[in-house]
Coordinates of C-alpha atoms and ligand atoms in Angstrom, one line a residue:
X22 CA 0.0 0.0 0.0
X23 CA 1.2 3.7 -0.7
X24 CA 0.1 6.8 1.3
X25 CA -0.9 10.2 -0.9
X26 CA 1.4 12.6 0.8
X27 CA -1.1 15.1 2.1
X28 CA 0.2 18.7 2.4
X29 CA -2.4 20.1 4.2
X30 CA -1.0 20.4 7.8
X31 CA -4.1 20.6 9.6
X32 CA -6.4 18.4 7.4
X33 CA -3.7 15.8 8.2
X34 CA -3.6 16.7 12.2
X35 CA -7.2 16.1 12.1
X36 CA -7.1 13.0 10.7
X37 CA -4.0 11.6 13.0
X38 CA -6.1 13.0 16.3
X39 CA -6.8 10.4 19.2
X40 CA -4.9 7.0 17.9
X41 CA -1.6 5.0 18.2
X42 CA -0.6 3.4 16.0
X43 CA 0.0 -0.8 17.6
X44 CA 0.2 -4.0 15.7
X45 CA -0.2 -2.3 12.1
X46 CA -3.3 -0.6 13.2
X47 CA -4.6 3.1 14.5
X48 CA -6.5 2.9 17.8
X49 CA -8.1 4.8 20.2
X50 CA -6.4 4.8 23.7
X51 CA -8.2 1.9 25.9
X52 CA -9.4 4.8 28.5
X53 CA -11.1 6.6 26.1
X54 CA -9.2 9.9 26.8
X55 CA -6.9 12.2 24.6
X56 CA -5.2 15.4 24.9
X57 CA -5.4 18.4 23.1
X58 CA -2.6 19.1 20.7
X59 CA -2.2 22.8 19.7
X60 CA -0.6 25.5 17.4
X61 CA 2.0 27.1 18.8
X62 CA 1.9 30.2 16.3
X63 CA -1.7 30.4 17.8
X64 CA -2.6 28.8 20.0
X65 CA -5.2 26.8 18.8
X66 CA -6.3 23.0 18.9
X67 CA -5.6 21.7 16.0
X68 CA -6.0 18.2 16.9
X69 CA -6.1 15.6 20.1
X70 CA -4.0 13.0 20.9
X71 CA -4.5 9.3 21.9
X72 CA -4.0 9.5 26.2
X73 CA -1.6 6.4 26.4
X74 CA -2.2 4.5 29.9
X75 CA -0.4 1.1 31.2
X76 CA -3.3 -0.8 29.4
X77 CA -1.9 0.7 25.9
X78 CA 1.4 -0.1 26.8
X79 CA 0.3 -3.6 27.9
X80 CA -1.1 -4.2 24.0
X81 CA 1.7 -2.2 21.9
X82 CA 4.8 -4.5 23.8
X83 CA 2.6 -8.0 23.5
X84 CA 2.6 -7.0 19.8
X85 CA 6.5 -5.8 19.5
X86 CA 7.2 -8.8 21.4
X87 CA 4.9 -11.4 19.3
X88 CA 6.4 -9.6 15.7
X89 CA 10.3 -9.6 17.2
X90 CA 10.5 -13.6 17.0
X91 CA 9.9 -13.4 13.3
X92 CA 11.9 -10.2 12.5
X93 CA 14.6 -11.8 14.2
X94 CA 15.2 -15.0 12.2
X95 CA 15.4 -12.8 9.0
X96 CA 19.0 -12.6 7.5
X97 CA 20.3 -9.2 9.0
X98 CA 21.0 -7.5 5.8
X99 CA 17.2 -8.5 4.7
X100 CA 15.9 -6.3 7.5
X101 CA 17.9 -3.5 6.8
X102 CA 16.4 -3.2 3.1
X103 CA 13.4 -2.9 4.5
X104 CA 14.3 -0.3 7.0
X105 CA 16.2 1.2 4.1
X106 CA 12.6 1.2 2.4
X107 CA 11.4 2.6 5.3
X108 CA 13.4 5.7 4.4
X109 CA 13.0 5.8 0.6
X110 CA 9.4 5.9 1.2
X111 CA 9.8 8.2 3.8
X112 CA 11.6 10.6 1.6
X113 CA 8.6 10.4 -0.5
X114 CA 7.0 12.6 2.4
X115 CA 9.7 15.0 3.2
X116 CA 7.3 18.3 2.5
X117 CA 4.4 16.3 4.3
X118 CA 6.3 15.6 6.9
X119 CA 7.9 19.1 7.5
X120 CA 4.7 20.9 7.6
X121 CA 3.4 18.8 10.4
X122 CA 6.2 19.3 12.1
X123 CA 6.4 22.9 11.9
X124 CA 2.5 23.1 12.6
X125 CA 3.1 21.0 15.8
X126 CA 6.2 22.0 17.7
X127 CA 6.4 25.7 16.2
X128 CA 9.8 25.0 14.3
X129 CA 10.2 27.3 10.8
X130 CA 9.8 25.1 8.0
X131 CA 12.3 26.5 5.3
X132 CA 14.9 26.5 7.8
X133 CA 14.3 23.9 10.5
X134 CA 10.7 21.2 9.9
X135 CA 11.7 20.5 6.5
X136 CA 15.7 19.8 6.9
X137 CA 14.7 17.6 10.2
X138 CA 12.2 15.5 7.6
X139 CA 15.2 14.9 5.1
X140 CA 17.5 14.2 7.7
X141 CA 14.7 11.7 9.3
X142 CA 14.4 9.6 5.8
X143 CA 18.4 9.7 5.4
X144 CA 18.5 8.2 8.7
X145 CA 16.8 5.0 7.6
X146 CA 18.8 4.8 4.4
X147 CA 21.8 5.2 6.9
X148 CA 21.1 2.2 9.2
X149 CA 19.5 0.3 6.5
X150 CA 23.0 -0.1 4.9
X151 CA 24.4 -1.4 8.0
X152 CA 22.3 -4.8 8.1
X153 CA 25.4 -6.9 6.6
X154 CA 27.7 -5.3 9.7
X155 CA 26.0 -7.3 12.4
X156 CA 29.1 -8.8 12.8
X157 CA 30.9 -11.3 15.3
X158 CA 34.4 -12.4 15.5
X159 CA 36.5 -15.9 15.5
X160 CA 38.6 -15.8 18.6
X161 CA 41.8 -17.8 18.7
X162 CA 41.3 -18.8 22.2
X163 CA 42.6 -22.8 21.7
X164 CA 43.5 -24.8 18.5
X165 CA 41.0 -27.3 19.3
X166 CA 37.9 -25.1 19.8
X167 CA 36.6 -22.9 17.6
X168 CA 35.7 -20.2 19.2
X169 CA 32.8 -17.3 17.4
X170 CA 31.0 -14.1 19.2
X171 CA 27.4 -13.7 17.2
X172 CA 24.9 -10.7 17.8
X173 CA 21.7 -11.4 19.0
X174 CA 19.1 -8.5 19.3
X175 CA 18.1 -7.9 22.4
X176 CA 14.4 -8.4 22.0
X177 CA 11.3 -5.2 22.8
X178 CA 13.2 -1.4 23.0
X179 CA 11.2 1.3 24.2
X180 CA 12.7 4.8 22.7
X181 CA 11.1 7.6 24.8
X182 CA 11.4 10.9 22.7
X183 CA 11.2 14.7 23.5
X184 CA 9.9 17.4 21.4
X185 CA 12.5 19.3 20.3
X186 CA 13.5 17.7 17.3
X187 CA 10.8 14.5 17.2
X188 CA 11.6 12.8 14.2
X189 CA 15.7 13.1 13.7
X190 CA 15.4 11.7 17.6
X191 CA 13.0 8.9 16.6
X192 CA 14.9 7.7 14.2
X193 CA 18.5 7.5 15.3
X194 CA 16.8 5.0 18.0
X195 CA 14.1 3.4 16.1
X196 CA 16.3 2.6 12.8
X197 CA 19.0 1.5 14.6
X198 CA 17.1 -1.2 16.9
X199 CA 15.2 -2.3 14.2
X200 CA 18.3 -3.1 11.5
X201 CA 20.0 -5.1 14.8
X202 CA 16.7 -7.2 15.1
X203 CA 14.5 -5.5 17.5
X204 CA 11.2 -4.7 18.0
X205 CA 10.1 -1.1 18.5
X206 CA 7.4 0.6 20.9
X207 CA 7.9 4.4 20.8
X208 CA 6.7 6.8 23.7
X209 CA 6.4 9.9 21.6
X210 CA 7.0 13.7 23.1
X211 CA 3.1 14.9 24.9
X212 CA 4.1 18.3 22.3
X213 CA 4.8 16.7 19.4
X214 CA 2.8 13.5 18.8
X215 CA 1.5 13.7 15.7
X216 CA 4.3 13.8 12.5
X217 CA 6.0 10.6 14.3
X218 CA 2.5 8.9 14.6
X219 CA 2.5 9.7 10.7
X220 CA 5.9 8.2 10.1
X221 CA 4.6 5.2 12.2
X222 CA 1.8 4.9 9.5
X223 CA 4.2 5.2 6.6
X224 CA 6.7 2.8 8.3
X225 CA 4.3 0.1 8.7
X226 CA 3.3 -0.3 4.9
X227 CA 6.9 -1.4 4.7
X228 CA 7.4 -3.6 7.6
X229 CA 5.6 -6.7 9.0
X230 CA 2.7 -5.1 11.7
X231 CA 3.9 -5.1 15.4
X232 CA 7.3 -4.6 15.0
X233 CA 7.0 -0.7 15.2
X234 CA 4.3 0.8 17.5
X235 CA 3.7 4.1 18.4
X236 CA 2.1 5.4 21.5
X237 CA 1.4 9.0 22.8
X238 CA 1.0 10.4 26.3
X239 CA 2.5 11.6 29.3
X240 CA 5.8 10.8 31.1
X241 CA 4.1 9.3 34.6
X242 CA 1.1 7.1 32.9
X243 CA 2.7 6.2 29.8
X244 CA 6.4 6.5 29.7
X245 CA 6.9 4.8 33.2
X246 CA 5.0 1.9 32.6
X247 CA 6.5 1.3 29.4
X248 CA 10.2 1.5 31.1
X249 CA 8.9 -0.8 33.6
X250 CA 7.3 -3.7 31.6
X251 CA 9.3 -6.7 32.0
X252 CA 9.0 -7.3 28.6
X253 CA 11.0 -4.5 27.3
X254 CA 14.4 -5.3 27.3
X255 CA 16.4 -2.0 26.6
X256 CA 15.4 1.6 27.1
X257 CA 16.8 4.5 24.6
X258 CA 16.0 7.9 25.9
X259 CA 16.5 11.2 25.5
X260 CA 15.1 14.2 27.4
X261 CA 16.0 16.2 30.5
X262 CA 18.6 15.1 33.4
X263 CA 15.5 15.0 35.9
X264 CA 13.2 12.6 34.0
X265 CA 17.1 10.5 32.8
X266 CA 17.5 9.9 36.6
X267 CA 13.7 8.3 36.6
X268 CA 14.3 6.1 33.6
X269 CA 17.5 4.6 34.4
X270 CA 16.7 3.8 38.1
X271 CA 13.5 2.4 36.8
X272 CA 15.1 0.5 34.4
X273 CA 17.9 -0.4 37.2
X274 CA 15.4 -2.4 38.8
X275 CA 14.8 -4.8 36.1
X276 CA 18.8 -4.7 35.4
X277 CA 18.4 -3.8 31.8
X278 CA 20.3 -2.2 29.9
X279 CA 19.8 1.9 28.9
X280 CA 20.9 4.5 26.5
X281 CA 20.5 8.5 28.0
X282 CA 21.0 11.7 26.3
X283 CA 20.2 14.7 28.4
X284 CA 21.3 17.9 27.4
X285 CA 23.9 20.5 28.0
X286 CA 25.5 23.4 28.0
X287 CA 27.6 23.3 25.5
X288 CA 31.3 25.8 25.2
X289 CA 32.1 27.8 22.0
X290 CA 35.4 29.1 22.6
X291 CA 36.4 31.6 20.3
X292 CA 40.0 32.8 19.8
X293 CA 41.6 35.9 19.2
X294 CA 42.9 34.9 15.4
X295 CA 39.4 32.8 14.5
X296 CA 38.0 33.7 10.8
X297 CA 35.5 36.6 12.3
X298 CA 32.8 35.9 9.4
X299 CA 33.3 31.7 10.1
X300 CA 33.0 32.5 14.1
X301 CA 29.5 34.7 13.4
X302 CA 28.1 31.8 11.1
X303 CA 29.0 29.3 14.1
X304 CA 27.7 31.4 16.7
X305 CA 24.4 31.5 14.4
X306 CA 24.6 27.7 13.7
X307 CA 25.5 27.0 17.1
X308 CA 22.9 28.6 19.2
X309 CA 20.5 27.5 17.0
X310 CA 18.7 30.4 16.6
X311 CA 16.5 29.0 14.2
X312 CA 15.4 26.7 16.4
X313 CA 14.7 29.2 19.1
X314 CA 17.6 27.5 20.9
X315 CA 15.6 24.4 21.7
X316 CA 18.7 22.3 21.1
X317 CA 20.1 20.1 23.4
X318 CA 23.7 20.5 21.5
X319 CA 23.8 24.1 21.0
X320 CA 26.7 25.8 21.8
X321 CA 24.7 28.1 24.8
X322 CA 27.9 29.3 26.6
X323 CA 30.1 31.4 24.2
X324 CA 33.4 32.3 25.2
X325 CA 34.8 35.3 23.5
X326 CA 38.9 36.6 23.4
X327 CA 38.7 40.2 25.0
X328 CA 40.4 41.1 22.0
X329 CA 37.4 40.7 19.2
X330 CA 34.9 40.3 21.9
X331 CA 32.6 43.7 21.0
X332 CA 33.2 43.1 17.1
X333 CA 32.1 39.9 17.1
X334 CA 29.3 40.4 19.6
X335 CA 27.7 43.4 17.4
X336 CA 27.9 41.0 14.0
X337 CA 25.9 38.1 15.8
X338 CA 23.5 41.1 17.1
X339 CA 23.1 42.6 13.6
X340 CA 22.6 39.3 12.0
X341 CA 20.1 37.6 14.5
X342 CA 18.3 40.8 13.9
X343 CA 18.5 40.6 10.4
X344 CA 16.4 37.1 11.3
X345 CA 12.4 37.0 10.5
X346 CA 10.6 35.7 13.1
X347 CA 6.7 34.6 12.2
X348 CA 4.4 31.8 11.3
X349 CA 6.5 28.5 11.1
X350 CA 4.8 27.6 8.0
X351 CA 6.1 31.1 6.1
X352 CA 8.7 30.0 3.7
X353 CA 10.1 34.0 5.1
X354 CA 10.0 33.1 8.3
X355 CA 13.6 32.4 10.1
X356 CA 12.5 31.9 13.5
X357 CA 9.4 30.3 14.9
X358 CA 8.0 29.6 18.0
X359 CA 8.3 27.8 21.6
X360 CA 6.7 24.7 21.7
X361 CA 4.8 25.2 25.0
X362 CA 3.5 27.2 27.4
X363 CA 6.1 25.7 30.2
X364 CA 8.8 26.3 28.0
X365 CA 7.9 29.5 27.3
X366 CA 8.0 30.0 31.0
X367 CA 11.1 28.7 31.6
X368 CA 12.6 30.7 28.6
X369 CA 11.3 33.8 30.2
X370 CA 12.3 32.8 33.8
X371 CA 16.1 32.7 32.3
X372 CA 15.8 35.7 30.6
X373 CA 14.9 37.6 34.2
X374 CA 17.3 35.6 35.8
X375 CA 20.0 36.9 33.1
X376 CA 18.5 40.3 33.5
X377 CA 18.8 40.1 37.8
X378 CA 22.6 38.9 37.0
X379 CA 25.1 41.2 38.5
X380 CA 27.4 42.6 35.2
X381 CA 24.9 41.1 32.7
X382 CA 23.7 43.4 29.8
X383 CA 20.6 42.0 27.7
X384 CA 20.8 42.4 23.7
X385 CA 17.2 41.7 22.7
X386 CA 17.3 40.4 18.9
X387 CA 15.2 40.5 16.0
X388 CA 11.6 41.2 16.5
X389 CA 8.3 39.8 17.3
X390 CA 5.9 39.2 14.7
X391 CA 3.0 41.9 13.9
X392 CA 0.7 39.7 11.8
X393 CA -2.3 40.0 14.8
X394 CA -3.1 36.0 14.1
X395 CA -0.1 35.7 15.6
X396 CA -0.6 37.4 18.8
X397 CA -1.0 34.5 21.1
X398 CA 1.2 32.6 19.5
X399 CA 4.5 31.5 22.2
X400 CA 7.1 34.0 20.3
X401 CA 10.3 35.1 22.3
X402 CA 13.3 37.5 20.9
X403 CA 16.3 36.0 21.1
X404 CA 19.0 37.6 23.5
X405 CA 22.4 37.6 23.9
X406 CA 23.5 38.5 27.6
X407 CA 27.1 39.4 27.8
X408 CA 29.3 40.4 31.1
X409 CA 28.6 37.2 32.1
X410 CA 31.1 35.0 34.6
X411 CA 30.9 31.0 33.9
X412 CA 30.0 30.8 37.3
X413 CA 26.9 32.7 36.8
X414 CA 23.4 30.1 37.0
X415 CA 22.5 31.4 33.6
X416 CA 25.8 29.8 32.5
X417 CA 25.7 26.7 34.5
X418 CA 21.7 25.9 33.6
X419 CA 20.1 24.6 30.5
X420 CA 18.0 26.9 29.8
X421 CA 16.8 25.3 25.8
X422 CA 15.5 28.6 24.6
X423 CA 17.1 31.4 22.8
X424 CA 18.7 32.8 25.5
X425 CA 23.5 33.1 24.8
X426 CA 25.6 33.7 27.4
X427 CA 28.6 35.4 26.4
X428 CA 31.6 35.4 28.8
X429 CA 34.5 37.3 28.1
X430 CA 38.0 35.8 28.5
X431 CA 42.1 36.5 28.1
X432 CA 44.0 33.5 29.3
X433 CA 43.8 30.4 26.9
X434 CA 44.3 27.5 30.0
X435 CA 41.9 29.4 31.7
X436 CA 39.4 29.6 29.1
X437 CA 39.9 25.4 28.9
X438 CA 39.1 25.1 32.8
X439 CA 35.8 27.2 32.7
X440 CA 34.6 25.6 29.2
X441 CA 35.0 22.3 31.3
X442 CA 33.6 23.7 34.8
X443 CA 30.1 22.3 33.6
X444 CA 27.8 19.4 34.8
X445 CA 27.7 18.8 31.4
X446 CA 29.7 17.5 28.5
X447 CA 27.9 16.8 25.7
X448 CA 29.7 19.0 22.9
X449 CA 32.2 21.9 22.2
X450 CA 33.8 23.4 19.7
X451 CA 37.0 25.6 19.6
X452 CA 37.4 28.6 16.8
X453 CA 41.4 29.1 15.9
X454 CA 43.5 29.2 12.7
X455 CA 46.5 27.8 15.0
X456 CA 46.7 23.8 14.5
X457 CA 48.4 23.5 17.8
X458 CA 45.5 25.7 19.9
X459 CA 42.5 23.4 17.7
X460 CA 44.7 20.0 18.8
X461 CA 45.1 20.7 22.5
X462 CA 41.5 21.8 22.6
X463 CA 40.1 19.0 21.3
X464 CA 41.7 16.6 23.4
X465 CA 40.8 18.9 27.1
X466 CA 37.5 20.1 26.5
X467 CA 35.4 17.0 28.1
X468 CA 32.6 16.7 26.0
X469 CA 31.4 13.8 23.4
X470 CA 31.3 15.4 20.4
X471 CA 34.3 18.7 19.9
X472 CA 34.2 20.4 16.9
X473 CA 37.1 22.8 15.6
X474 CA 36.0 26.0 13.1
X475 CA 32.5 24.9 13.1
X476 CA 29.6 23.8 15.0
X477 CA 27.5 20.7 12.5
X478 CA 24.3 18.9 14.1
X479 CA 24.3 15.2 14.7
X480 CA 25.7 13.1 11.3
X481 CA 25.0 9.6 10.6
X482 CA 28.0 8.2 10.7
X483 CA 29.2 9.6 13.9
X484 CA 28.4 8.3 17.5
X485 CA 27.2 11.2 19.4
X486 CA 26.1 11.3 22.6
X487 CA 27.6 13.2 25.8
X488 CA 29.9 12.6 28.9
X489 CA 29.1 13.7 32.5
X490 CA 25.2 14.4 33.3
X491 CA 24.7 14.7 29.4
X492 CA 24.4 11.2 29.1
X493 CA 25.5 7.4 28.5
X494 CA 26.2 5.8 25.6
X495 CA 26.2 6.6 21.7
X496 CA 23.7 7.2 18.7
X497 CA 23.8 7.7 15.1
X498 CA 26.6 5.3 14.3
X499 CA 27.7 1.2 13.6
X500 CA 28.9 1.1 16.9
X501 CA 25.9 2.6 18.7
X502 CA 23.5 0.1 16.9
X503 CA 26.0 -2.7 18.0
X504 CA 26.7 -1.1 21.7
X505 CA 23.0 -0.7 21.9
X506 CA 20.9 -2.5 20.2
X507 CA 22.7 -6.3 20.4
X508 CA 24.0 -8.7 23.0
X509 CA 27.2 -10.4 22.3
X510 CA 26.8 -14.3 23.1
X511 CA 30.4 -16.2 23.0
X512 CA 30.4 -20.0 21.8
X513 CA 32.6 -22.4 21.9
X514 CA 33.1 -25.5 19.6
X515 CA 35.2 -28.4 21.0
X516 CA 36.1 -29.8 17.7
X517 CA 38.5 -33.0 19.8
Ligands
LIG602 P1 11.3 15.4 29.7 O1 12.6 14.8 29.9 O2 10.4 15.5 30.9 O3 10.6 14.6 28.5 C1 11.2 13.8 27.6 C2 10.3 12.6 27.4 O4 10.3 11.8 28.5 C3 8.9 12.8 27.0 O5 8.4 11.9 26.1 C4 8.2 12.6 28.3 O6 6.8 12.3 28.2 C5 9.0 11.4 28.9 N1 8.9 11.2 30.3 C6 8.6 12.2 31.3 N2 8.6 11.6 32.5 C7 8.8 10.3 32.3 C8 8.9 9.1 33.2 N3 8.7 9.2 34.5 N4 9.1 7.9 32.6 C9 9.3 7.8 31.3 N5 9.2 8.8 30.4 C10 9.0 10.0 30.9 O7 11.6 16.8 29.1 P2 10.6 18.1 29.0 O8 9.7 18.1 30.2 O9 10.0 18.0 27.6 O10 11.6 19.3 29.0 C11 12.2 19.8 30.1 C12 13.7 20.2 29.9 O11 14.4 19.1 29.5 C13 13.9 21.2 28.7 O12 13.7 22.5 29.1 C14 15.4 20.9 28.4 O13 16.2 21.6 29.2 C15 15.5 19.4 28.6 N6 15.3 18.6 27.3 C16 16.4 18.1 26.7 C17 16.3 17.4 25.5 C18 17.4 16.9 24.8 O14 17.4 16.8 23.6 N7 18.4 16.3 25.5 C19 15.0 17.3 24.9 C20 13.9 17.9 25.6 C21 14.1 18.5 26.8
LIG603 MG1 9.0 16.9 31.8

């Protein structure tokens, strides 16, 4: 069967309101309830979404579990064409996709819903590719035995998903599990349930039913029972530190194994002879501006050499201003919205904390949008706060809104001891022209993923995931699917 992409955004909300998607087919959540599901340009409803209790989770891991037995005995590289369908048909639905998106978590579609859709089929081809790579080894333990590793999957894995960037998020997990054998039960973001819910729907006219189920609700009714059904062997996660904590001592008690990644506050050090016009692009690419900062690698702490600290400043000022902010579904528009009302608390809660910070100075960027459908929609300026000490909450705290904290500095090793004072560590990035500076750099800043002269999003390709309280273990890569995703079982042949 083949889907009609359907372009309308909220013809195709309406349509997607109040089901998940388990064992091939859409239904209605067993207690009857839903959630509303709204604009964030506007705040309207513009659909509902299935209220996912125990019961649900109870019927989308009996199905995983039932359609994993088959999906396993399949010859690896089988499975991964189909996953690799998965993404060619997916790519099929790349504008489809983005609008949803954009309609549902308030991201600009020409610069943000769109990409994140292409990325989201790629991601499929990616791991698709890798099905022949599910590799052991021969070990030359003793001439008489033969001695082999194989890799087993490890049987139901639950991927629990925020909003921020839904489908890229989904699909590192989901892909990668499914190529190494698994069955899939996502818990998908309360903000943003509807474009995965889709790509469930397109996923399963590729692959067998059960195997990839899709559930929406809350953390406490949905996402805890899922983590703590015994039959769900491995738990991939990403979201905040606090609800990290929750899942892996959950999953602790049941001694299975878990993948986090939780944040951070990530360093941008930029040196007195860095390529001004490259530093202002990665200042722009790294905050993520476009994504109002809602970015769990964005480069939030920006250290600046004294010597080119005002120039540089004023550039990234003038440009974010030159930045249109408006309806998300505006190919003009540059910068949309916050996803939700808490956010948008939270955002503004930092931004009078940076305001009540001794030293600080606010820069308010851009400006807010004058079309008067707008007006409830969750818009916030961007601002840079500058005069700021590392040791300053607004520099210690993830803050995932558009909200830079500049801090001034002179001495290079001290620069490399405050970039690392951080509970966090999941990436950096250093801005020099001298190879010596950019080497030393990347091997002291503690963080997973240290990028010199630029500041690129996740690649497949590349394991990425954090160090300290940003996280444990990889995604994106081989090794993650094989780290993550398998078991390693060691047999022995005694040929005598
Ligand atoms: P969250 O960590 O509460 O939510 C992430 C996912 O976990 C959602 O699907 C949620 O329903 C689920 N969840 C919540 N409680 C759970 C539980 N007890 N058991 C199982 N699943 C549970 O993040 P939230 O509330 O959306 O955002 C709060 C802050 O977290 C943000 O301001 C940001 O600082 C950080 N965050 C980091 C992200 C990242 O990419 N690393 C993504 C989203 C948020
Ligand atoms: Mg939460």
């Amino acid at each position: 069967m083949t889907l009609t992409p359907e372009l309308d955004p909220f013809k195709l909300a309406k349509t997607l309101s109040a089901k998940h998607l388990i064992g091939g087919k859409f239904v209605a959540a067993r207690s009857g309830k839903t959630f509303d599901v709204d604009n964030p340009a506007t705040g309207e409803v513009v659909a509902t979404a299935a209220f996912g209790t125990r019961e649900d989770v109870m019927d989308a891991v009996a199905s995983a579990k039932a359609a994993q037995k088959e999906w396993a005995k399949m010859a690896a590289r089988q499975r991964g064409k189909l996953v690799a369908e998965c993404g060619r048909v997916l790519s099929n639905h790349v504008e489809e996709l983005g609008r949803l998106v954009a309609l549902e978590t308030g991201k600009a579609l020409r610069t943000e819903s769109r990409v994140e859709a292409g990325v989201l089929a790629d991601m499929f081809v990616f791991f698709g590719g890798l099905g022949s790579e599910l590799k052991g080894e021969t070990i030359p333990f003793n001439p008489d035995m033969l001695t082999v590793t194989v890799r087993e999957p490890v049987g139901v894995v639950a991927c629990i998903i925020p909003w921020n960037v839904p489908l890229l998020l989904m699909a590192m997990k989901a892909a990668a599990a499914l190529v190494a054998g698994n069955a899939v039960v996502v818990k998908s973001a309360e903000e943003a349930p509807l474009t995965v819910l889709r790509v469930a729907e397109i996923m399963n006219t590729v692959l067998p039913p059960g195997l990839f189920n899709m559930l929406s609700g809350f953390g406490p009714e949905c996402g805890a029972p899922l983590v703590e059904h015994p039959d769900v062997k491995k738990v991939s996660f990403t979201g905040s530190v606090e609800t990290g904590r929750i899942v892996y001592k959950a999953a602790a008690e049941k001694l299975i194994p878990v993948t986090l990644e939780l944040g951070g506050k990530s360093p941008m050090i930029v040196c007195a002879d860095a390529d001004m016009d490259q530093a202002v692009a990665g200042v722009l690419a790294g905050m993520r501006f476009t994504r109002q900062g809602q970015s769990c690698t964005a480069s939030s702490r920006l250290f600046v050499h004294e010597s080119i600290h005002d120039e540089l400043i004023a550039k990234v000022k003038a440009k974010v201003d030159a930045m249109v902010m408006g309806d998300p579904l505006d190919e003009k528009t540059d910068i949309g919205t916050i996803v939700s009302d808490g956010q948008l608390e939270r955002v503004r809660s930092y931004i009078k904390l940076g305001e009540e910070t001794k030293g600080a100075t606010k820069h308010v960027c851009s400006a807010m949008p004058t079309d008067p459908r707008l007006s409830k929609g969750r818009f916030v300026q961007p601002v840079i706060f500058t005069g700021l000490k590392n040791s300053d909450r607004i520099c210690q705290e993830e803050i995932f809104g558009p909200v830079c904290a500049v801090i001034k500095w002179s001495d290079y090793e001290d620069v490399i001891a405050q970039a690392n004072d951080s509970e966090y560590g999941l990436a950096a990035s250093i801005w020099t022209r001298d190879i010596k500076v950019a080497m030393d750099a990347t091997r002291r800043l503690e963080a997973g993923f240290v990028q010199v002269n630029q500041n690129l999003v996740v690649q497949p390709t590349l394991s990425y995931g954090g160090v300290k309280t940003s996280g444990i273990g990889k995604e994106a890569s081989l090794e993650s699917m094989l780290e993550h995703f398998t078991h390693k079982k060691s047999i022995i042949f005694n040929m005598k």
